[in-house]
Amino acid sequence: MSISTVSRILNGTARVSREKRQAVQDAIAQLNFEPNRLAQSLKRGRTMTVGVLTQDIGSSYFNETLQGVDKALANTGYAPLIVSGHWDTQDESDRIRLLIARRVDGIIILYGTLEPEQILAYTEQVPIVVTGRRIEAERACAIDLDHEAAGYAATRHLLDLNHRRIAHIKGPEEHRDAVQRFAGYRRALSEAGVDYDQRLVVNGDFREPSGLLAVMELLRRGVSFTAIFAANDQMAYGARLALYRHNIRIPEDISLIGFDDLPSSSYTTPPLTTMRQPLFDMGQTAAESLLSIIDQKRVESMRVKAELVVRETTRRLT
């Protein structure tokens, strides 16, 4: 057979007899032949790589999303190239420029601090899918969660259990999702006729130690509370440890609810009530959407909802 015929058999475009196709497959097995992926990429005009800008490669939150990305890319021929932006605008910009220089076929941005205008400027060079924000462009789409509604639902759950003194451990002020979850907390209190008390709100940074320190600060202030809404599960873990060290029982003395439903939340003592953010699904959808844009298909942005997962850290106040 000619070289061109064998090449077409390898890439699946040849119309040949079953015998010829089997002969090529037998030769591949005998020679342990592996196609030259770089040469194939150059011919197609693609590198078959997808850049993924995460924020913290050590975070359980981002790991769950990255697993969804990896699942979507499996058996597509595409490989992910993962970089971290460290929640720093300059770092994020530098990493995106690095990915573009590496000639990735598209980029997935997981949250971050870049302004929409900056992201739109990069779409002139490469297709982009972002999570955690709203953006619309011909070569971009977004997968966002309604964080305000989720923060409302978390607080509403505690209110429905007759709690009125509800503390809140906030995420960082510069994070849009943290600000929106706090807004949902305040809306739920307002609709329930519960006065907002600034003393019940403590700032955190989405990491476990800040949850521990937040509870220490609440106890230092001497303000009474019967429940805590932590803006993410990691801070809820820290809060749980601080309460344990002060012999405060969950949920008998204090109810606790988190946000994200990380895998570990099912195995805390007791298992954590939380708002489930479909992190794996969001990562998978982001990758699938990006591949569609690369193939010049129009993809619409979407907004997903969080789901209340009631476990054993919240109870009705009697």
mmCIF file of C-alpha atoms in Angstrom:
data_model
loop_
_atom_site.group_PDB
_atom_site.id
_atom_site.type_symbol
_atom_site.label_atom_id
_atom_site.label_comp_id
_atom_site.label_asym_id
_atom_site.label_seq_id
_atom_site.Cartn_x
_atom_site.Cartn_y
_atom_site.Cartn_z
ATOM 1 C CA MET A 1 0.000 0.000 0.000
ATOM 2 C CA SER A 2 1.080 3.589 -0.571
ATOM 3 C CA ILE A 3 2.152 5.857 2.292
ATOM 4 C CA SER A 4 -0.913 8.046 1.765
ATOM 5 C CA THR A 5 -3.262 5.044 2.019
ATOM 6 C CA VAL A 6 -1.638 3.892 5.277
ATOM 7 C CA SER A 7 -1.850 7.467 6.587
ATOM 8 C CA ARG A 8 -5.553 7.654 5.820
ATOM 9 C CA ILE A 9 -6.122 4.314 7.553
ATOM 10 C CA LEU A 10 -4.299 5.615 10.633
ATOM 11 C CA ASN A 11 -6.397 8.773 10.850
ATOM 12 C CA GLY A 12 -9.626 6.930 10.088
ATOM 13 C CA THR A 13 -10.490 8.578 6.759
ATOM 14 C CA ALA A 14 -9.569 5.785 4.324
ATOM 15 C CA ARG A 15 -12.216 3.795 2.480
ATOM 16 C CA VAL A 16 -10.441 0.459 2.095
ATOM 17 C CA SER A 17 -11.263 -3.207 2.464
ATOM 18 C CA ARG A 18 -11.328 -4.889 5.842
ATOM 19 C CA GLU A 19 -8.306 -6.960 4.791
ATOM 20 C CA LYS A 20 -6.162 -3.893 4.067
ATOM 21 C CA ARG A 21 -7.173 -2.223 7.322
ATOM 22 C CA GLN A 22 -6.342 -5.412 9.251
ATOM 23 C CA ALA A 23 -2.953 -5.651 7.499
ATOM 24 C CA VAL A 24 -2.058 -2.141 8.702
ATOM 25 C CA GLN A 25 -3.216 -2.904 12.230
ATOM 26 C CA ASP A 26 -1.124 -6.088 12.251
ATOM 27 C CA ALA A 27 1.935 -4.140 11.103
ATOM 28 C CA ILE A 28 1.358 -1.541 13.831
ATOM 29 C CA ALA A 29 1.233 -4.291 16.463
ATOM 30 C CA GLN A 30 4.340 -6.022 15.098
ATOM 31 C CA LEU A 31 6.412 -2.826 14.937
ATOM 32 C CA ASN A 32 5.014 -1.201 18.117
ATOM 33 C CA PHE A 33 4.362 1.838 15.937
ATOM 34 C CA GLU A 34 3.246 5.113 17.545
ATOM 35 C CA PRO A 35 2.042 8.000 15.329
ATOM 36 C CA ASN A 36 4.019 11.240 15.556
ATOM 37 C CA ARG A 37 1.526 13.445 17.421
ATOM 38 C CA LEU A 38 3.524 16.614 16.781
ATOM 39 C CA ALA A 39 3.546 16.008 13.041
ATOM 40 C CA GLN A 40 -0.182 15.278 13.095
ATOM 41 C CA SER A 41 -0.818 18.479 15.048
ATOM 42 C CA LEU A 42 1.206 20.598 12.628
ATOM 43 C CA LYS A 43 -0.704 19.185 9.680
ATOM 44 C CA ARG A 44 -4.063 19.897 11.341
ATOM 45 C CA GLY A 45 -3.011 23.344 12.477
ATOM 46 C CA ARG A 46 -3.671 22.375 16.096
ATOM 47 C CA THR A 47 -1.447 21.408 19.000
ATOM 48 C CA MET A 48 -4.168 19.225 20.592
ATOM 49 C CA THR A 49 -3.513 20.867 23.953
ATOM 50 C CA VAL A 50 -5.904 22.818 26.167
ATOM 51 C CA GLY A 51 -4.631 25.321 28.708
ATOM 52 C CA VAL A 52 -6.265 25.289 32.141
ATOM 53 C CA LEU A 53 -5.735 28.262 34.446
ATOM 54 C CA THR A 54 -6.579 27.214 37.987
ATOM 55 C CA GLN A 55 -5.929 29.277 41.125
ATOM 56 C CA ASP A 56 -4.588 26.813 43.679
ATOM 57 C CA ILE A 57 -3.374 23.400 42.567
ATOM 58 C CA GLY A 58 -3.388 22.235 46.184
ATOM 59 C CA SER A 59 -7.060 23.054 46.755
ATOM 60 C CA SER A 60 -9.664 20.287 46.996
ATOM 61 C CA TYR A 61 -12.104 22.705 45.388
ATOM 62 C CA PHE A 62 -10.075 23.128 42.209
ATOM 63 C CA ASN A 63 -9.001 19.486 42.126
ATOM 64 C CA GLU A 64 -12.634 18.422 41.874
ATOM 65 C CA THR A 65 -13.172 20.764 38.917
ATOM 66 C CA LEU A 66 -9.951 19.622 37.234
ATOM 67 C CA GLN A 67 -11.145 16.027 37.444
ATOM 68 C CA GLY A 68 -14.196 17.054 35.435
ATOM 69 C CA VAL A 69 -11.968 18.698 32.818
ATOM 70 C CA ASP A 70 -9.809 15.572 32.632
ATOM 71 C CA LYS A 71 -12.882 13.371 32.199
ATOM 72 C CA ALA A 72 -14.156 15.451 29.280
ATOM 73 C CA LEU A 73 -10.781 15.427 27.505
ATOM 74 C CA ALA A 74 -10.264 11.672 27.870
ATOM 75 C CA ASN A 75 -10.218 9.880 24.509
ATOM 76 C CA THR A 76 -10.476 13.149 22.547
ATOM 77 C CA GLY A 77 -6.791 13.375 21.684
ATOM 78 C CA TYR A 78 -6.484 16.607 23.678
ATOM 79 C CA ALA A 79 -4.150 16.941 26.657
ATOM 80 C CA PRO A 80 -4.495 19.583 29.419
ATOM 81 C CA LEU A 81 -1.675 21.978 30.286
ATOM 82 C CA ILE A 82 -2.376 23.215 33.827
ATOM 83 C CA VAL A 83 -1.018 26.429 35.353
ATOM 84 C CA SER A 84 -1.872 28.337 38.548
ATOM 85 C CA GLY A 85 -2.763 32.015 38.869
ATOM 86 C CA HIS A 86 -2.588 32.162 42.712
ATOM 87 C CA TRP A 87 -5.556 34.565 42.828
ATOM 88 C CA ASP A 88 -3.256 37.283 41.506
ATOM 89 C CA THR A 89 -4.207 39.328 38.454
ATOM 90 C CA GLN A 90 -0.637 39.729 37.218
ATOM 91 C CA ASP A 91 0.114 36.036 37.665
ATOM 92 C CA GLU A 92 -3.073 35.120 35.811
ATOM 93 C CA SER A 93 -2.187 37.400 32.900
ATOM 94 C CA ASP A 94 1.355 36.011 32.763
ATOM 95 C CA ARG A 95 0.109 32.415 32.742
ATOM 96 C CA ILE A 96 -2.415 33.069 29.997
ATOM 97 C CA ARG A 97 0.250 34.671 27.833
ATOM 98 C CA LEU A 98 2.458 31.642 28.520
ATOM 99 C CA LEU A 99 -0.315 29.290 27.398
ATOM 100 C CA ILE A 100 -0.901 31.315 24.248
ATOM 101 C CA ALA A 101 2.842 31.243 23.523
ATOM 102 C CA ARG A 102 2.688 27.462 23.848
ATOM 103 C CA ARG A 103 0.030 27.571 21.087
ATOM 104 C CA VAL A 104 -2.727 25.852 23.041
ATOM 105 C CA ASP A 105 -5.938 25.439 21.058
ATOM 106 C CA GLY A 106 -8.071 26.941 23.826
ATOM 107 C CA ILE A 107 -8.026 27.979 27.478
ATOM 108 C CA ILE A 108 -10.268 27.189 30.455
ATOM 109 C CA ILE A 109 -10.129 29.794 33.238
ATOM 110 C CA LEU A 110 -11.337 28.556 36.625
ATOM 111 C CA TYR A 111 -12.521 31.626 38.517
ATOM 112 C CA GLY A 112 -9.771 34.182 39.122
ATOM 113 C CA THR A 113 -9.492 37.956 39.350
ATOM 114 C CA LEU A 114 -9.203 39.048 35.718
ATOM 115 C CA GLU A 115 -11.736 41.616 34.541
ATOM 116 C CA PRO A 116 -14.128 40.562 31.746
ATOM 117 C CA GLU A 117 -12.511 43.107 29.421
ATOM 118 C CA GLN A 118 -9.121 41.448 29.892
ATOM 119 C CA ILE A 119 -10.530 38.020 29.125
ATOM 120 C CA LEU A 120 -12.334 39.299 26.029
ATOM 121 C CA ALA A 121 -9.052 40.741 24.752
ATOM 122 C CA TYR A 122 -7.435 37.303 24.997
ATOM 123 C CA THR A 123 -10.297 35.717 23.025
ATOM 124 C CA GLU A 124 -8.955 37.513 19.952
ATOM 125 C CA GLN A 125 -6.039 35.059 20.097
ATOM 126 C CA VAL A 126 -7.587 31.888 21.503
ATOM 127 C CA PRO A 127 -11.054 30.527 22.449
ATOM 128 C CA ILE A 128 -11.775 30.744 26.175
ATOM 129 C CA VAL A 129 -14.294 29.221 28.602
ATOM 130 C CA VAL A 130 -14.511 30.681 32.099
ATOM 131 C CA THR A 131 -16.191 29.479 35.277
ATOM 132 C CA GLY A 132 -17.517 31.626 38.085
ATOM 133 C CA ARG A 133 -18.558 34.703 36.116
ATOM 134 C CA ARG A 134 -20.717 35.975 33.274
ATOM 135 C CA ILE A 135 -19.167 36.711 29.897
ATOM 136 C CA GLU A 136 -20.449 36.687 26.327
ATOM 137 C CA ALA A 137 -18.356 36.668 23.147
ATOM 138 C CA GLU A 138 -18.148 34.849 19.847
ATOM 139 C CA ARG A 139 -15.132 32.795 20.956
ATOM 140 C CA ALA A 140 -15.964 32.546 24.643
ATOM 141 C CA CYS A 141 -18.612 31.320 27.026
ATOM 142 C CA ALA A 142 -19.098 31.145 30.789
ATOM 143 C CA ILE A 143 -20.373 28.588 33.263
ATOM 144 C CA ASP A 144 -21.542 30.356 36.379
ATOM 145 C CA LEU A 145 -23.297 29.519 39.638
ATOM 146 C CA ASP A 146 -25.963 31.727 41.198
ATOM 147 C CA HIS A 147 -23.986 32.342 44.394
ATOM 148 C CA GLU A 148 -26.445 34.883 45.782
ATOM 149 C CA ALA A 149 -29.322 32.404 45.548
ATOM 150 C CA ALA A 150 -27.140 29.689 47.078
ATOM 151 C CA GLY A 151 -26.120 31.923 49.993
ATOM 152 C CA TYR A 152 -29.786 32.723 50.482
ATOM 153 C CA ALA A 153 -30.713 29.015 50.486
ATOM 154 C CA ALA A 154 -28.016 28.161 53.037
ATOM 155 C CA THR A 155 -29.207 30.888 55.412
ATOM 156 C CA ARG A 156 -32.850 30.051 54.742
ATOM 157 C CA HIS A 157 -32.184 26.461 55.815
ATOM 158 C CA LEU A 158 -30.960 27.696 59.208
ATOM 159 C CA LEU A 159 -33.857 30.116 59.530
ATOM 160 C CA ASP A 160 -36.313 27.314 58.793
ATOM 161 C CA LEU A 161 -34.754 25.447 61.718
ATOM 162 C CA ASN A 162 -35.721 28.407 63.969
ATOM 163 C CA HIS A 163 -32.231 29.910 64.178
ATOM 164 C CA ARG A 164 -32.158 33.700 64.384
ATOM 165 C CA ARG A 165 -28.637 34.379 65.655
ATOM 166 C CA ILE A 166 -26.745 33.174 62.579
ATOM 167 C CA ALA A 167 -23.041 33.971 62.270
ATOM 168 C CA HIS A 168 -21.400 34.181 58.855
ATOM 169 C CA ILE A 169 -17.758 33.485 57.967
ATOM 170 C CA LYS A 170 -17.183 35.445 54.769
ATOM 171 C CA GLY A 171 -14.830 34.730 51.925
ATOM 172 C CA PRO A 172 -12.348 37.340 50.664
ATOM 173 C CA GLU A 173 -13.834 40.712 49.724
ATOM 174 C CA GLU A 174 -12.137 40.633 46.314
ATOM 175 C CA HIS A 175 -13.858 37.366 45.361
ATOM 176 C CA ARG A 176 -17.111 37.893 43.509
ATOM 177 C CA ASP A 177 -18.573 34.582 44.694
ATOM 178 C CA ALA A 178 -17.895 35.429 48.352
ATOM 179 C CA VAL A 179 -19.552 38.823 47.997
ATOM 180 C CA GLN A 180 -22.626 37.263 46.400
ATOM 181 C CA ARG A 181 -22.960 34.548 49.052
ATOM 182 C CA PHE A 182 -22.842 37.250 51.719
ATOM 183 C CA ALA A 183 -25.539 39.172 49.824
ATOM 184 C CA GLY A 184 -27.711 36.045 49.878
ATOM 185 C CA TYR A 185 -27.158 35.729 53.627
ATOM 186 C CA ARG A 186 -28.312 39.293 54.193
ATOM 187 C CA ARG A 187 -31.349 38.916 51.911
ATOM 188 C CA ALA A 188 -32.517 35.824 53.771
ATOM 189 C CA LEU A 189 -32.208 37.592 57.125
ATOM 190 C CA SER A 190 -34.071 40.620 55.823
ATOM 191 C CA GLU A 191 -36.939 38.600 54.386
ATOM 192 C CA ALA A 192 -37.247 36.721 57.690
ATOM 193 C CA GLY A 193 -37.416 39.993 59.631
ATOM 194 C CA VAL A 194 -34.112 39.315 61.404
ATOM 195 C CA ASP A 195 -31.957 42.360 62.073
ATOM 196 C CA TYR A 196 -28.474 42.253 60.585
ATOM 197 C CA ASP A 197 -25.759 42.232 63.264
ATOM 198 C CA GLN A 198 -22.283 43.155 62.051
ATOM 199 C CA ARG A 199 -20.764 41.471 65.117
ATOM 200 C CA LEU A 200 -21.876 38.088 63.758
ATOM 201 C CA VAL A 201 -19.863 38.480 60.546
ATOM 202 C CA VAL A 202 -16.154 37.610 60.410
ATOM 203 C CA ASN A 203 -13.852 37.730 57.390
ATOM 204 C CA GLY A 204 -12.053 34.608 56.190
ATOM 205 C CA ASP A 205 -9.937 33.669 53.188
ATOM 206 C CA PHE A 206 -11.549 30.377 52.051
ATOM 207 C CA ARG A 207 -8.873 28.317 53.858
ATOM 208 C CA GLU A 208 -9.269 26.126 56.940
ATOM 209 C CA PRO A 209 -7.190 28.236 59.390
ATOM 210 C CA SER A 210 -9.327 31.297 58.721
ATOM 211 C CA GLY A 211 -12.444 29.348 59.713
ATOM 212 C CA LEU A 212 -10.802 28.408 62.992
ATOM 213 C CA LEU A 213 -9.703 31.983 63.633
ATOM 214 C CA ALA A 214 -13.166 33.300 62.742
ATOM 215 C CA VAL A 215 -14.827 31.204 65.439
ATOM 216 C CA MET A 216 -12.158 32.281 67.911
ATOM 217 C CA GLU A 217 -13.007 35.883 67.062
ATOM 218 C CA LEU A 218 -16.750 35.289 67.489
ATOM 219 C CA LEU A 219 -16.128 33.756 70.907
ATOM 220 C CA ARG A 220 -13.799 36.617 71.856
ATOM 221 C CA ARG A 221 -16.492 39.144 70.983
ATOM 222 C CA GLY A 222 -18.855 37.428 73.409
ATOM 223 C CA VAL A 223 -21.740 37.696 70.946
ATOM 224 C CA SER A 224 -24.410 34.987 71.138
ATOM 225 C CA PHE A 225 -25.136 32.793 68.127
ATOM 226 C CA THR A 226 -26.777 29.407 67.539
ATOM 227 C CA ALA A 227 -25.633 28.692 63.981
ATOM 228 C CA ILE A 228 -22.798 29.415 61.548
ATOM 229 C CA PHE A 229 -22.915 29.720 57.769
ATOM 230 C CA ALA A 230 -19.357 29.337 56.473
ATOM 231 C CA ALA A 231 -18.873 30.590 52.910
ATOM 232 C CA ASN A 232 -17.060 27.393 51.931
ATOM 233 C CA ASP A 233 -16.469 23.902 53.300
ATOM 234 C CA GLN A 234 -12.795 24.465 54.021
ATOM 235 C CA MET A 235 -13.592 27.306 56.438
ATOM 236 C CA ALA A 236 -16.358 25.141 57.914
ATOM 237 C CA TYR A 237 -13.730 22.486 58.701
ATOM 238 C CA GLY A 238 -11.696 25.074 60.580
ATOM 239 C CA ALA A 239 -14.786 26.330 62.397
ATOM 240 C CA ARG A 240 -15.632 22.772 63.412
ATOM 241 C CA LEU A 241 -12.183 22.323 64.963
ATOM 242 C CA ALA A 242 -12.418 25.588 66.932
ATOM 243 C CA LEU A 243 -15.819 24.612 68.335
ATOM 244 C CA TYR A 244 -14.500 21.159 69.269
ATOM 245 C CA ARG A 245 -11.572 22.693 71.167
ATOM 246 C CA HIS A 246 -14.032 24.770 73.199
ATOM 247 C CA ASN A 247 -16.252 21.751 73.970
ATOM 248 C CA ILE A 248 -19.056 23.213 71.857
ATOM 249 C CA ARG A 249 -21.041 20.386 70.300
ATOM 250 C CA ILE A 250 -22.317 20.247 66.720
ATOM 251 C CA PRO A 251 -25.237 20.281 66.140
ATOM 252 C CA GLU A 252 -26.456 20.092 69.770
ATOM 253 C CA ASP A 253 -25.040 23.522 70.706
ATOM 254 C CA ILE A 254 -24.259 25.129 67.345
ATOM 255 C CA SER A 255 -25.516 24.278 63.860
ATOM 256 C CA LEU A 256 -23.016 24.564 61.010
ATOM 257 C CA ILE A 257 -23.453 24.738 57.238
ATOM 258 C CA GLY A 258 -20.755 25.025 54.578
ATOM 259 C CA PHE A 259 -20.622 25.572 50.838
ATOM 260 C CA ASP A 260 -19.226 23.480 47.914
ATOM 261 C CA ASP A 261 -19.773 19.884 49.140
ATOM 262 C CA LEU A 262 -16.172 18.822 48.822
ATOM 263 C CA PRO A 263 -15.617 15.034 48.951
ATOM 264 C CA SER A 264 -14.322 15.266 52.550
ATOM 265 C CA SER A 265 -17.571 16.849 53.754
ATOM 266 C CA SER A 266 -19.298 13.465 53.798
ATOM 267 C CA TYR A 267 -16.657 12.175 56.214
ATOM 268 C CA THR A 268 -16.307 14.927 58.811
ATOM 269 C CA THR A 269 -17.514 14.254 62.351
ATOM 270 C CA PRO A 270 -20.416 14.741 62.101
ATOM 271 C CA PRO A 271 -20.909 14.832 58.282
ATOM 272 C CA LEU A 272 -21.271 18.419 57.106
ATOM 273 C CA THR A 273 -24.489 20.010 55.880
ATOM 274 C CA THR A 274 -23.547 22.118 52.865
ATOM 275 C CA MET A 275 -24.559 23.685 49.574
ATOM 276 C CA ARG A 276 -23.445 21.370 46.771
ATOM 277 C CA GLN A 277 -21.713 23.163 43.945
ATOM 278 C CA PRO A 278 -21.463 20.797 40.928
ATOM 279 C CA LEU A 279 -17.705 21.273 40.604
ATOM 280 C CA PHE A 280 -16.974 18.098 38.642
ATOM 281 C CA ASP A 281 -19.858 18.761 36.245
ATOM 282 C CA MET A 282 -18.786 22.378 35.766
ATOM 283 C CA GLY A 283 -15.259 21.264 34.860
ATOM 284 C CA GLN A 284 -16.570 18.644 32.463
ATOM 285 C CA THR A 285 -18.987 21.083 30.826
ATOM 286 C CA ALA A 286 -16.264 23.732 30.538
ATOM 287 C CA ALA A 287 -13.991 21.344 28.634
ATOM 288 C CA GLU A 288 -16.784 20.086 26.394
ATOM 289 C CA SER A 289 -17.828 23.662 25.620
ATOM 290 C CA LEU A 290 -14.273 24.657 24.772
ATOM 291 C CA LEU A 291 -13.864 21.760 22.341
ATOM 292 C CA SER A 292 -17.087 22.829 20.637
ATOM 293 C CA ILE A 293 -15.833 26.407 20.271
ATOM 294 C CA ILE A 294 -12.534 25.105 18.875
ATOM 295 C CA ASP A 295 -14.613 23.241 16.290
ATOM 296 C CA GLN A 296 -16.250 26.595 15.461
ATOM 297 C CA LYS A 297 -19.585 25.769 17.044
ATOM 298 C CA ARG A 298 -21.608 28.388 18.883
ATOM 299 C CA VAL A 299 -21.886 27.701 22.631
ATOM 300 C CA GLU A 300 -24.149 29.652 24.970
ATOM 301 C CA SER A 301 -23.151 30.627 28.480
ATOM 302 C CA MET A 302 -25.060 28.922 31.262
ATOM 303 C CA ARG A 303 -25.868 29.315 34.943
ATOM 304 C CA VAL A 304 -26.152 26.319 37.263
ATOM 305 C CA LYS A 305 -27.759 26.023 40.684
ATOM 306 C CA ALA A 306 -26.387 24.844 44.000
ATOM 307 C CA GLU A 307 -28.215 22.114 45.891
ATOM 308 C CA LEU A 308 -28.783 21.954 49.645
ATOM 309 C CA VAL A 309 -27.333 18.740 51.087
ATOM 310 C CA VAL A 310 -28.616 18.164 54.610
ATOM 311 C CA ARG A 311 -26.406 15.941 56.725
ATOM 312 C CA GLU A 312 -25.785 15.990 60.477
ATOM 313 C CA THR A 313 -24.364 19.404 61.433
ATOM 314 C CA THR A 314 -27.671 21.277 61.522
ATOM 315 C CA ARG A 315 -30.664 20.743 63.794
ATOM 316 C CA ARG A 316 -33.943 22.439 64.669
ATOM 317 C CA LEU A 317 -33.705 24.946 67.510
ATOM 318 C CA THR A 318 -36.366 24.307 70.123
#
